[in-house]
């Protein structure tokens, strides 16, 4: 169904190819997962299949790409619309209407589908993706996760034979991600749909893949059986990383399979002391939310929320999409004024501070990192951030190099919008974290980041916390919360429903438990690093 033969791609403004001599054949009815480090060309590979490369993106494509027998050189995206459905990294950028139901119907209208068929497919898709309760809502009023589901649904209603998905679960909470993946799996197995998907959160999707295609940093590909490819790949989900230190070969790809062989490992760990990473004491209260309520678009987004953040504390906000996590961060950042109650940060009311004083007190990286970026190039963005925050020249560039080594060297003159999602996020994180504000607020700070970059971010957050900064991160990434959050607060419908030590909160819920905790339950280990430390202590 999908064939790439000797494909080499050079992007505009790049001297070296991003993809080199790629051969990839995906039969009909398979789910092929594309993996690799941030910036290795996964999105470019997907664009080759959707014909966006080179018809829309420009650049040079050598070799041949065909989908369903159609050569993409001869068929631009509009001539593949009946065959290929595409969902990109930025759901909002794909919307062409204002309402959920209209968006789901748009592709069918363009293809001339009969009205009664359109109505039936819209209803089926609303039910499949759990969108029935927002069918009449404005698209821009939805949470990022809801928007992502609408973008996927808008593609599914056209009944394409091939789906091309770029990080389709990155904005979804764990239950919603499982629902979407269950739908995709059912479409693959029941209807013979062919799916090509790029994803960084491999722990969510790898067990569903029939084939894995791994892109290395030289733009070359290794494709084949998922366990075989991931055993030595540059990126791997926690279950595979655990297999590497436990000596399991081939590695299991699911929690179920790992638990079946983890008995001896659990016995070795039983003699090791429990791992603790929580400081014995935090500093003074840095931020305090007192019975705060916020109404947005006639909807109560927060309801009587109480929250304290102490100096040196990392707090994870978790909960389903639309629970109020982003609203709480924006209220702490002074972008929203509580309808009732109060918010203080470092003794001041955030929404009453001047812009200059606010950025010195609070740093927010929003869900869409591009909202912080407005310079014409990556280098200019770094230089501007240094000037506006009073940092030494090169400080923001050094911060970016810490998160994604080599990015500035190769992409200094590129516009931020032309970066991959992970690269753009790393740039926004560098802009905020280099300034070292007392309170750091991060909204989904790992979207598009590979596992090594996430580990570097977690280490940086640990260092900031040790220096007395307060950190609040709203995330669906349960692995990140397990790795660096001292405390986890769970929101539901704008209310706090749980607040306690991360180890207790995440292990109490199957939805929020990381892979290692599920595999080694009832032991106290949450991450692969915990297990490594415990094995060293036991030896």
Short mmCIF file of C-alpha atoms in Angstrom, two decimals:
data_model
loop_
_atom_site.label_atom_id
_atom_site.label_comp_id
_atom_site.label_asym_id
_atom_site.label_seq_id
_atom_site.Cartn_x
_atom_site.Cartn_y
_atom_site.Cartn_z
CA UNK A 1 0.00 0.00 0.00
CA UNK A 2 2.86 2.41 0.88
CA UNK A 3 6.19 2.17 -0.94
CA UNK A 4 9.27 4.34 -0.58
CA UNK A 5 12.14 3.26 -2.82
CA UNK A 6 15.59 4.86 -2.54
CA UNK A 7 14.06 8.08 -1.19
CA UNK A 8 16.42 10.92 -0.32
CA UNK A 9 15.04 14.28 0.80
CA UNK A 10 16.81 17.62 1.12
CA UNK A 11 14.78 20.40 2.71
CA UNK A 12 14.92 24.04 1.55
CA UNK A 13 17.90 25.83 3.02
CA UNK A 14 19.59 22.60 4.11
CA UNK A 15 22.88 21.46 2.59
CA UNK A 16 22.59 17.87 3.83
CA UNK A 17 19.66 15.48 3.24
CA UNK A 18 17.34 14.87 6.17
CA UNK A 19 16.41 11.43 4.76
CA UNK A 20 18.94 9.23 2.97
CA UNK A 21 18.20 6.32 0.65
CA UNK A 22 15.00 5.27 2.45
CA UNK A 23 13.38 1.96 1.52
CA UNK A 24 10.10 1.27 3.31
CA UNK A 25 7.24 -0.98 2.22
CA UNK A 26 4.04 -1.08 4.32
CA UNK A 27 1.45 -3.66 3.21
CA UNK A 28 -2.28 -2.98 3.34
CA UNK A 29 -3.80 -3.45 6.78
CA UNK A 30 -0.65 -2.77 8.80
CA UNK A 31 0.10 -0.19 11.47
CA UNK A 32 3.66 1.04 10.95
CA UNK A 33 5.17 3.14 13.74
CA UNK A 34 7.92 5.61 12.81
CA UNK A 35 10.31 6.33 15.68
CA UNK A 36 13.53 8.26 16.21
CA UNK A 37 15.17 11.13 18.01
CA UNK A 38 13.67 14.64 17.85
CA UNK A 39 14.49 16.24 14.49
CA UNK A 40 15.57 13.08 12.65
CA UNK A 41 13.00 13.49 9.88
CA UNK A 42 9.92 11.58 11.02
CA UNK A 43 7.54 14.35 9.98
CA UNK A 44 9.36 14.69 6.66
CA UNK A 45 8.90 10.98 6.02
CA UNK A 46 5.18 11.28 6.69
CA UNK A 47 4.96 14.27 4.36
CA UNK A 48 6.50 12.19 1.58
CA UNK A 49 3.65 9.70 1.91
CA UNK A 50 0.97 12.42 2.01
CA UNK A 51 2.60 14.14 -1.03
CA UNK A 52 3.10 17.37 0.94
CA UNK A 53 6.77 16.77 0.19
CA UNK A 54 7.66 18.22 -2.27
CA UNK A 55 4.41 19.72 -3.64
CA UNK A 56 3.78 22.00 -0.63
CA UNK A 57 6.92 22.04 1.52
CA UNK A 58 9.36 22.40 -1.34
CA UNK A 59 12.80 20.85 -1.29
CA UNK A 60 14.27 18.05 -3.36
CA UNK A 61 12.92 14.50 -3.33
CA UNK A 62 14.92 11.78 -5.08
CA UNK A 63 13.59 8.25 -5.47
CA UNK A 64 9.99 7.12 -5.70
CA UNK A 65 7.01 7.25 -3.32
CA UNK A 66 3.70 5.58 -4.12
CA UNK A 67 0.48 5.11 -2.15
CA UNK A 68 -2.15 2.69 -3.36
CA UNK A 69 -0.31 2.55 -6.68
CA UNK A 70 -0.34 6.35 -7.17
CA UNK A 71 3.04 8.01 -7.60
CA UNK A 72 3.15 11.11 -5.37
CA UNK A 73 5.25 12.94 -7.96
CA UNK A 74 2.24 12.89 -10.28
CA UNK A 75 -0.47 13.24 -7.62
CA UNK A 76 -0.41 16.25 -5.29
CA UNK A 77 -2.25 16.06 -1.94
CA UNK A 78 -5.62 17.12 -3.37
CA UNK A 79 -5.54 14.14 -5.74
CA UNK A 80 -4.86 11.77 -2.83
CA UNK A 81 -7.62 13.13 -0.57
CA UNK A 82 -9.90 10.15 -1.21
CA UNK A 83 -7.07 7.74 -0.41
CA UNK A 84 -4.93 9.34 2.30
CA UNK A 85 -6.07 11.06 5.49
CA UNK A 86 -3.54 13.22 7.30
CA UNK A 87 -3.46 14.51 10.89
CA UNK A 88 -0.49 16.77 11.63
CA UNK A 89 1.20 17.79 14.87
CA UNK A 90 -0.79 21.04 15.12
CA UNK A 91 -4.50 20.16 15.13
CA UNK A 92 -5.70 23.78 15.09
CA UNK A 93 -3.76 24.52 11.92
CA UNK A 94 -5.78 21.87 10.07
CA UNK A 95 -9.24 23.24 10.97
CA UNK A 96 -11.25 24.91 8.22
CA UNK A 97 -14.55 25.47 10.05
CA UNK A 98 -15.60 26.85 13.44
CA UNK A 99 -17.71 24.07 14.99
CA UNK A 100 -16.99 20.45 15.83
CA UNK A 101 -19.80 18.92 13.77
CA UNK A 102 -19.03 21.11 10.76
CA UNK A 103 -15.37 20.10 10.88
CA UNK A 104 -16.25 16.41 10.92
CA UNK A 105 -18.44 16.88 7.83
CA UNK A 106 -16.11 19.13 5.82
CA UNK A 107 -13.94 16.46 4.18
CA UNK A 108 -17.01 14.51 3.09
CA UNK A 109 -18.57 17.65 1.61
CA UNK A 110 -15.38 18.20 -0.40
CA UNK A 111 -15.55 14.62 -1.70
CA UNK A 112 -19.26 14.86 -2.58
CA UNK A 113 -20.52 12.26 -0.11
CA UNK A 114 -24.32 11.92 0.02
CA UNK A 115 -25.99 13.89 2.89
CA UNK A 116 -27.53 10.84 4.58
CA UNK A 117 -24.17 9.05 4.53
CA UNK A 118 -22.48 12.15 5.91
CA UNK A 119 -24.90 12.31 8.83
CA UNK A 120 -24.39 8.65 9.70
CA UNK A 121 -20.60 8.90 9.58
CA UNK A 122 -20.57 12.04 11.74
CA UNK A 123 -22.65 10.29 14.40
CA UNK A 124 -20.41 7.21 14.30
CA UNK A 125 -17.28 9.32 14.67
CA UNK A 126 -18.70 11.38 17.54
CA UNK A 127 -19.34 8.15 19.42
CA UNK A 128 -16.03 6.52 18.49
CA UNK A 129 -13.94 9.42 19.78
CA UNK A 130 -16.10 10.52 22.70
CA UNK A 131 -17.01 13.89 21.17
CA UNK A 132 -20.81 13.77 21.33
CA UNK A 133 -21.01 16.18 24.27
CA UNK A 134 -19.01 18.88 22.40
CA UNK A 135 -20.59 18.49 18.96
CA UNK A 136 -21.94 22.06 18.97
CA UNK A 137 -18.91 23.68 20.59
CA UNK A 138 -16.59 26.15 18.88
CA UNK A 139 -13.32 24.44 17.97
CA UNK A 140 -11.19 27.12 19.59
CA UNK A 141 -13.05 26.69 22.89
CA UNK A 142 -11.95 23.05 23.20
CA UNK A 143 -8.96 21.76 25.11
CA UNK A 144 -5.93 20.70 23.07
CA UNK A 145 -6.80 17.06 23.57
CA UNK A 146 -10.35 17.56 22.37
CA UNK A 147 -9.06 19.44 19.34
CA UNK A 148 -6.75 16.53 18.56
CA UNK A 149 -9.64 14.09 18.64
CA UNK A 150 -11.69 16.34 16.33
CA UNK A 151 -8.76 16.47 13.87
CA UNK A 152 -8.55 12.67 13.85
CA UNK A 153 -12.31 12.37 13.49
CA UNK A 154 -12.41 14.80 10.57
CA UNK A 155 -10.06 12.48 8.71
CA UNK A 156 -11.86 9.26 9.67
CA UNK A 157 -15.26 10.41 8.36
CA UNK A 158 -13.91 10.41 4.80
CA UNK A 159 -13.11 6.67 5.13
CA UNK A 160 -9.58 6.85 3.68
CA UNK A 161 -7.59 3.66 2.99
CA UNK A 162 -4.40 5.13 4.48
CA UNK A 163 -4.02 7.24 7.62
CA UNK A 164 -0.90 9.33 8.18
CA UNK A 165 -0.70 10.48 11.80
CA UNK A 166 1.95 12.72 13.33
CA UNK A 167 1.93 12.23 17.13
CA UNK A 168 -1.82 11.66 17.36
CA UNK A 169 -1.85 11.06 21.13
CA UNK A 170 0.59 13.75 22.24
CA UNK A 171 -2.15 16.07 23.58
CA UNK A 172 -4.40 13.36 24.98
CA UNK A 173 -4.84 12.17 28.54
CA UNK A 174 -4.06 8.44 29.04
CA UNK A 175 -7.67 7.17 28.86
CA UNK A 176 -8.41 9.30 25.78
CA UNK A 177 -5.20 8.11 24.12
CA UNK A 178 -6.18 4.50 24.76
CA UNK A 179 -9.60 5.16 23.22
CA UNK A 180 -8.08 6.67 20.07
CA UNK A 181 -5.56 3.87 19.71
CA UNK A 182 -8.28 1.26 20.23
CA UNK A 183 -10.26 2.88 17.40
CA UNK A 184 -7.23 2.91 15.10
CA UNK A 185 -6.44 -0.71 15.92
CA UNK A 186 -10.02 -1.74 15.20
CA UNK A 187 -9.92 0.09 11.87
CA UNK A 188 -6.69 -1.68 10.96
CA UNK A 189 -7.89 -5.14 11.92
CA UNK A 190 -11.55 -4.92 10.91
CA UNK A 191 -11.38 -2.72 7.82
CA UNK A 192 -7.83 -3.29 6.59
CA UNK A 193 -6.88 0.38 7.04
CA UNK A 194 -3.17 1.10 6.63
CA UNK A 195 -1.73 3.43 9.27
CA UNK A 196 1.62 5.22 9.22
CA UNK A 197 2.19 6.92 12.56
CA UNK A 198 5.03 8.91 14.12
CA UNK A 199 4.99 9.05 17.90
CA UNK A 200 7.39 9.86 20.74
CA UNK A 201 5.38 8.34 23.59
CA UNK A 202 6.17 4.80 22.55
CA UNK A 203 4.89 3.32 25.80
CA UNK A 204 1.40 4.14 24.55
CA UNK A 205 1.52 2.77 21.03
CA UNK A 206 4.30 0.26 20.40
CA UNK A 207 2.25 -2.78 21.44
CA UNK A 208 -0.23 -1.97 18.65
CA UNK A 209 2.39 -1.74 15.89
CA UNK A 210 2.86 -4.43 13.25
CA UNK A 211 6.08 -2.82 12.07
CA UNK A 212 8.52 -0.24 13.45
CA UNK A 213 10.63 2.03 11.25
CA UNK A 214 13.53 3.60 13.16
CA UNK A 215 15.20 6.72 11.75
CA UNK A 216 18.74 7.33 12.98
CA UNK A 217 20.43 10.70 13.20
CA UNK A 218 22.01 10.25 9.76
CA UNK A 219 18.58 10.02 8.13
CA UNK A 220 18.77 6.27 7.47
CA UNK A 221 16.08 3.76 8.33
CA UNK A 222 15.82 0.33 9.92
CA UNK A 223 12.41 -1.30 9.63
CA UNK A 224 11.03 -4.62 10.79
CA UNK A 225 9.60 -6.50 13.75
CA UNK A 226 8.99 -4.00 16.62
CA UNK A 227 10.87 -5.93 19.31
CA UNK A 228 13.85 -6.60 17.05
CA UNK A 229 14.14 -2.97 15.93
CA UNK A 230 13.62 -1.40 19.37
CA UNK A 231 16.05 -3.71 21.17
CA UNK A 232 18.97 -1.57 19.95
CA UNK A 233 17.20 1.62 18.82
CA UNK A 234 18.24 5.11 19.95
CA UNK A 235 14.80 5.56 21.55
CA UNK A 236 12.83 3.03 23.53
CA UNK A 237 9.82 2.98 25.88
CA UNK A 238 10.43 2.26 29.58
CA UNK A 239 9.48 -1.41 29.19
CA UNK A 240 12.28 -1.89 26.64
CA UNK A 241 14.77 0.12 28.73
CA UNK A 242 13.87 -2.08 31.69
CA UNK A 243 14.43 -5.15 29.51
CA UNK A 244 17.92 -3.92 28.65
CA UNK A 245 19.04 -3.73 32.28
CA UNK A 246 17.21 -6.95 33.20
CA UNK A 247 18.75 -8.88 30.30
CA UNK A 248 15.45 -9.79 28.60
CA UNK A 249 15.91 -10.56 24.89
CA UNK A 250 13.90 -10.04 22.81
CA UNK A 251 12.33 -7.29 24.92
CA UNK A 252 8.64 -7.40 25.80
CA UNK A 253 6.60 -4.53 24.38
CA UNK A 254 3.63 -4.54 26.75
CA UNK A 255 3.14 -4.47 30.48
CA UNK A 256 1.38 -7.83 30.34
CA UNK A 257 4.28 -9.57 28.61
CA UNK A 258 6.82 -7.91 30.90
CA UNK A 259 4.98 -8.97 34.07
CA UNK A 260 5.00 -12.58 32.90
CA UNK A 261 8.82 -12.66 32.97
CA UNK A 262 9.52 -10.14 35.74
CA UNK A 263 9.30 -12.57 38.69
CA UNK A 264 13.07 -13.08 39.08
CA UNK A 265 13.66 -9.32 38.81
CA UNK A 266 11.09 -8.62 41.51
CA UNK A 267 12.84 -11.17 43.74
CA UNK A 268 16.21 -9.44 43.23
CA UNK A 269 14.65 -6.08 44.04
CA UNK A 270 12.89 -7.37 47.16
CA UNK A 271 16.13 -7.17 49.15
CA UNK A 272 16.80 -3.57 48.11
CA UNK A 273 15.71 -0.57 50.19
CA UNK A 274 12.89 1.56 48.83
CA UNK A 275 13.99 4.46 46.65
CA UNK A 276 13.03 7.96 47.73
CA UNK A 277 13.67 11.17 45.79
CA UNK A 278 11.50 13.55 47.80
CA UNK A 279 13.36 16.14 49.90
CA UNK A 280 12.72 15.98 53.63
CA UNK A 281 11.49 19.58 53.60
CA UNK A 282 10.62 22.33 51.14
CA UNK A 283 11.00 26.07 51.51
CA UNK A 284 8.42 28.77 52.12
CA UNK A 285 5.16 28.98 50.19
CA UNK A 286 5.92 30.58 46.80
CA UNK A 287 2.48 30.43 45.20
CA UNK A 288 -0.92 30.16 46.83
CA UNK A 289 -4.28 29.66 45.13
CA UNK A 290 -7.13 30.30 47.61
CA UNK A 291 -10.59 28.98 46.68
CA UNK A 292 -10.17 30.28 43.16
CA UNK A 293 -12.88 29.96 40.51
CA UNK A 294 -12.50 30.96 36.87
CA UNK A 295 -15.24 31.24 34.26
CA UNK A 296 -14.21 31.04 30.58
CA UNK A 297 -16.68 31.33 27.70
CA UNK A 298 -19.58 30.91 30.14
CA UNK A 299 -18.05 27.65 31.40
CA UNK A 300 -16.72 27.29 34.95
CA UNK A 301 -13.21 26.07 34.22
CA UNK A 302 -12.01 26.16 37.85
CA UNK A 303 -14.18 25.76 40.92
CA UNK A 304 -12.95 26.65 44.44
CA UNK A 305 -9.42 25.40 43.78
CA UNK A 306 -6.91 25.35 46.64
CA UNK A 307 -3.23 24.91 45.78
CA UNK A 308 0.09 25.77 47.39
CA UNK A 309 3.51 25.50 45.78
CA UNK A 310 6.59 25.74 47.97
CA UNK A 311 10.09 26.71 46.99
CA UNK A 312 11.96 23.62 45.85
CA UNK A 313 8.79 21.71 45.01
CA UNK A 314 7.82 20.16 41.67
CA UNK A 315 4.05 19.74 41.33
CA UNK A 316 2.41 17.80 38.49
CA UNK A 317 -1.13 18.68 37.44
CA UNK A 318 -2.92 15.70 35.92
CA UNK A 319 -6.43 14.87 34.81
CA UNK A 320 -8.44 14.30 31.68
CA UNK A 321 -8.52 16.79 28.82
CA UNK A 322 -10.60 19.84 29.74
CA UNK A 323 -10.19 19.31 33.50
CA UNK A 324 -8.82 22.83 34.04
CA UNK A 325 -5.04 22.26 34.11
CA UNK A 326 -4.17 24.91 31.52
CA UNK A 327 -6.62 27.36 33.08
CA UNK A 328 -4.93 26.94 36.46
CA UNK A 329 -1.50 27.58 34.93
CA UNK A 330 -2.74 30.68 33.10
CA UNK A 331 -4.28 31.97 36.34
CA UNK A 332 -0.98 31.46 38.18
CA UNK A 333 0.76 33.26 35.31
CA UNK A 334 -1.52 36.29 35.59
CA UNK A 335 -3.12 35.78 32.17
CA UNK A 336 -6.52 35.14 33.74
CA UNK A 337 -8.23 36.88 36.65
CA UNK A 338 -10.10 34.67 39.13
CA UNK A 339 -13.83 35.19 39.12
CA UNK A 340 -13.75 34.40 42.82
CA UNK A 341 -10.93 33.74 45.28
CA UNK A 342 -7.33 34.91 45.01
CA UNK A 343 -3.91 33.97 43.66
CA UNK A 344 -0.55 35.17 44.95
CA UNK A 345 2.97 34.44 43.69
CA UNK A 346 5.96 35.61 45.73
CA UNK A 347 3.56 37.79 47.72
CA UNK A 348 2.16 39.57 44.65
CA UNK A 349 -1.05 39.20 42.66
CA UNK A 350 0.07 37.99 39.20
CA UNK A 351 -2.60 39.66 37.07
CA UNK A 352 -1.85 43.03 38.69
CA UNK A 353 1.88 42.97 37.98
CA UNK A 354 3.43 44.93 35.11
CA UNK A 355 4.72 42.82 32.26
CA UNK A 356 8.34 43.47 33.27
CA UNK A 357 7.77 42.40 36.87
CA UNK A 358 5.59 39.47 35.85
CA UNK A 359 8.26 37.81 33.65
CA UNK A 360 10.74 38.18 36.49
CA UNK A 361 8.35 36.33 38.80
CA UNK A 362 6.61 33.73 36.63
CA UNK A 363 7.68 31.89 33.49
CA UNK A 364 5.01 30.06 31.46
CA UNK A 365 5.55 27.76 28.51
CA UNK A 366 2.04 27.31 27.04
CA UNK A 367 0.65 24.30 25.17
CA UNK A 368 1.47 25.99 21.89
CA UNK A 369 5.13 27.01 22.32
CA UNK A 370 5.01 29.09 19.15
CA UNK A 371 3.01 31.68 21.11
CA UNK A 372 6.29 32.68 22.80
CA UNK A 373 8.33 32.86 19.61
CA UNK A 374 8.22 35.84 17.28
CA UNK A 375 11.75 36.44 15.97
CA UNK A 376 12.67 35.61 12.37
CA UNK A 377 15.30 32.98 13.19
CA UNK A 378 16.26 30.62 16.00
CA UNK A 379 19.46 32.56 16.66
CA UNK A 380 17.56 35.86 16.81
CA UNK A 381 15.04 34.33 19.21
CA UNK A 382 17.83 33.33 21.58
CA UNK A 383 19.50 36.74 21.34
CA UNK A 384 16.21 38.57 21.94
CA UNK A 385 15.47 36.43 25.00
CA UNK A 386 18.89 37.28 26.45
CA UNK A 387 18.24 41.01 25.97
CA UNK A 388 14.68 41.02 27.33
CA UNK A 389 15.53 39.05 30.48
CA UNK A 390 18.86 40.76 31.14
CA UNK A 391 20.93 37.61 30.65
CA UNK A 392 24.49 37.41 29.44
CA UNK A 393 24.78 37.02 25.67
CA UNK A 394 24.55 33.36 24.72
CA UNK A 395 22.69 32.20 27.85
CA UNK A 396 19.52 31.17 26.01
CA UNK A 397 21.54 29.53 23.24
CA UNK A 398 23.40 27.51 25.88
CA UNK A 399 20.07 26.49 27.42
CA UNK A 400 18.80 25.32 24.03
CA UNK A 401 21.98 23.34 23.46
CA UNK A 402 21.45 21.67 26.81
CA UNK A 403 18.00 20.43 25.81
CA UNK A 404 18.73 19.57 22.15
CA UNK A 405 22.48 19.51 21.54
CA UNK A 406 23.46 20.67 18.07
CA UNK A 407 20.13 22.27 17.15
CA UNK A 408 21.47 25.81 17.10
CA UNK A 409 24.49 24.71 15.08
CA UNK A 410 22.35 23.28 12.28
CA UNK A 411 19.20 25.43 12.47
CA UNK A 412 20.34 28.88 13.63
CA UNK A 413 19.02 30.69 10.55
CA UNK A 414 15.72 28.80 10.35
CA UNK A 415 12.41 30.42 11.25
CA UNK A 416 10.98 28.87 14.45
CA UNK A 417 7.79 27.87 12.63
CA UNK A 418 9.89 25.65 10.33
CA UNK A 419 11.21 23.61 13.24
CA UNK A 420 9.64 20.32 14.24
CA UNK A 421 7.22 20.47 17.16
CA UNK A 422 9.81 19.08 19.55
CA UNK A 423 12.46 21.52 18.39
CA UNK A 424 10.06 24.45 18.69
CA UNK A 425 9.12 23.33 22.21
CA UNK A 426 12.79 23.03 23.18
CA UNK A 427 13.37 26.60 21.99
CA UNK A 428 10.44 27.92 24.04
CA UNK A 429 11.63 25.97 27.10
CA UNK A 430 15.11 27.43 26.68
CA UNK A 431 13.70 30.97 26.47
CA UNK A 432 11.82 30.55 29.75
CA UNK A 433 14.16 28.33 31.76
CA UNK A 434 17.30 30.34 30.94
CA UNK A 435 15.71 33.27 32.77
CA UNK A 436 15.28 31.12 35.91
CA UNK A 437 12.03 32.72 37.15
CA UNK A 438 11.07 31.86 40.75
CA UNK A 439 7.88 30.08 39.59
CA UNK A 440 8.12 27.92 36.44
CA UNK A 441 4.86 26.84 34.76
CA UNK A 442 5.02 24.26 31.97
CA UNK A 443 2.00 23.13 29.97
CA UNK A 444 2.61 19.74 28.31
CA UNK A 445 6.40 20.26 28.28
CA UNK A 446 7.32 16.97 26.55
CA UNK A 447 5.21 17.04 23.36
CA UNK A 448 7.52 16.13 20.51
CA UNK A 449 10.55 15.47 22.74
CA UNK A 450 12.37 12.15 22.56
CA UNK A 451 13.33 10.17 25.66
CA UNK A 452 16.89 11.58 25.99
CA UNK A 453 15.58 15.16 25.70
CA UNK A 454 12.90 14.42 28.32
CA UNK A 455 15.61 13.06 30.64
CA UNK A 456 17.64 16.24 30.19
CA UNK A 457 14.57 18.36 30.92
CA UNK A 458 13.80 16.34 34.07
CA UNK A 459 17.36 16.78 35.30
CA UNK A 460 17.15 20.53 34.70
CA UNK A 461 13.89 20.75 36.64
CA UNK A 462 15.50 18.81 39.50
CA UNK A 463 18.33 21.35 39.57
CA UNK A 464 15.95 24.32 39.55
CA UNK A 465 13.98 22.78 42.40
CA UNK A 466 17.16 22.18 44.37
CA UNK A 467 17.96 25.88 43.95
CA UNK A 468 14.61 26.86 45.47
CA UNK A 469 12.45 27.42 42.41
CA UNK A 470 8.83 26.26 42.40
CA UNK A 471 7.72 24.25 39.37
CA UNK A 472 4.20 23.35 38.23
CA UNK A 473 3.74 21.19 35.14
CA UNK A 474 0.46 20.23 33.56
CA UNK A 475 1.08 16.96 31.79
CA UNK A 476 -0.42 13.77 30.43
CA UNK A 477 3.07 12.26 30.41
CA UNK A 478 2.86 9.89 33.38
CA UNK A 479 6.52 8.95 32.94
CA UNK A 480 7.61 12.57 33.39
CA UNK A 481 5.44 12.99 36.47
CA UNK A 482 6.89 9.81 37.96
CA UNK A 483 10.42 10.93 37.24
CA UNK A 484 10.49 14.46 38.60
CA UNK A 485 7.28 15.46 40.42
CA UNK A 486 7.34 15.46 44.22
CA UNK A 487 3.60 15.97 44.38
CA UNK A 488 0.72 15.25 42.02
CA UNK A 489 -2.57 17.12 41.94
CA UNK A 490 -5.44 15.58 39.98
CA UNK A 491 -8.15 17.86 38.55
CA UNK A 492 -11.59 16.83 37.31
CA UNK A 493 -14.20 19.26 35.97
CA UNK A 494 -12.30 22.20 37.43
CA UNK A 495 -11.98 20.77 40.94
CA UNK A 496 -9.09 19.21 42.83
CA UNK A 497 -9.96 15.56 43.47
CA UNK A 498 -6.57 14.31 44.69
CA UNK A 499 -3.46 15.98 46.09
CA UNK A 500 -0.55 14.07 47.56
CA UNK A 501 2.93 12.57 47.06
CA UNK A 502 3.43 11.48 43.46
CA UNK A 503 4.42 7.95 44.43
CA UNK A 504 1.07 7.45 46.15
CA UNK A 505 -1.13 9.24 43.60
CA UNK A 506 0.24 7.70 40.40
CA UNK A 507 0.38 4.13 41.71
CA UNK A 508 -3.18 4.37 43.04
CA UNK A 509 -4.57 4.88 39.53
CA UNK A 510 -4.09 2.52 36.56
CA UNK A 511 -4.47 5.51 34.24
CA UNK A 512 -1.62 7.49 35.81
CA UNK A 513 0.78 4.69 36.78
CA UNK A 514 4.04 4.56 34.75
CA UNK A 515 5.06 1.36 32.99
CA UNK A 516 7.70 0.31 35.53
CA UNK A 517 5.22 0.65 38.40
CA UNK A 518 2.73 -1.58 36.57
CA UNK A 519 5.36 -4.19 35.75
CA UNK A 520 6.90 -4.36 39.23
CA UNK A 521 3.78 -3.82 41.35
CA UNK A 522 3.37 -3.99 44.31
CA UNK A 523 6.97 -2.78 44.64
CA UNK A 524 7.75 0.93 45.14
CA UNK A 525 9.65 1.50 41.88
CA UNK A 526 8.34 4.05 39.38
CA UNK A 527 11.10 4.48 36.82
CA UNK A 528 13.95 2.60 35.19
CA UNK A 529 16.35 4.85 37.13
CA UNK A 530 14.71 3.66 40.37
CA UNK A 531 15.33 0.05 39.37
CA UNK A 532 18.95 0.72 38.41
CA UNK A 533 19.58 2.38 41.77
CA UNK A 534 17.87 -0.45 43.63
CA UNK A 535 19.91 -3.13 41.81
CA UNK A 536 23.12 -1.28 42.61
CA UNK A 537 22.13 -1.06 46.27
CA UNK A 538 21.29 -4.77 46.37
CA UNK A 539 24.56 -5.88 44.77
#
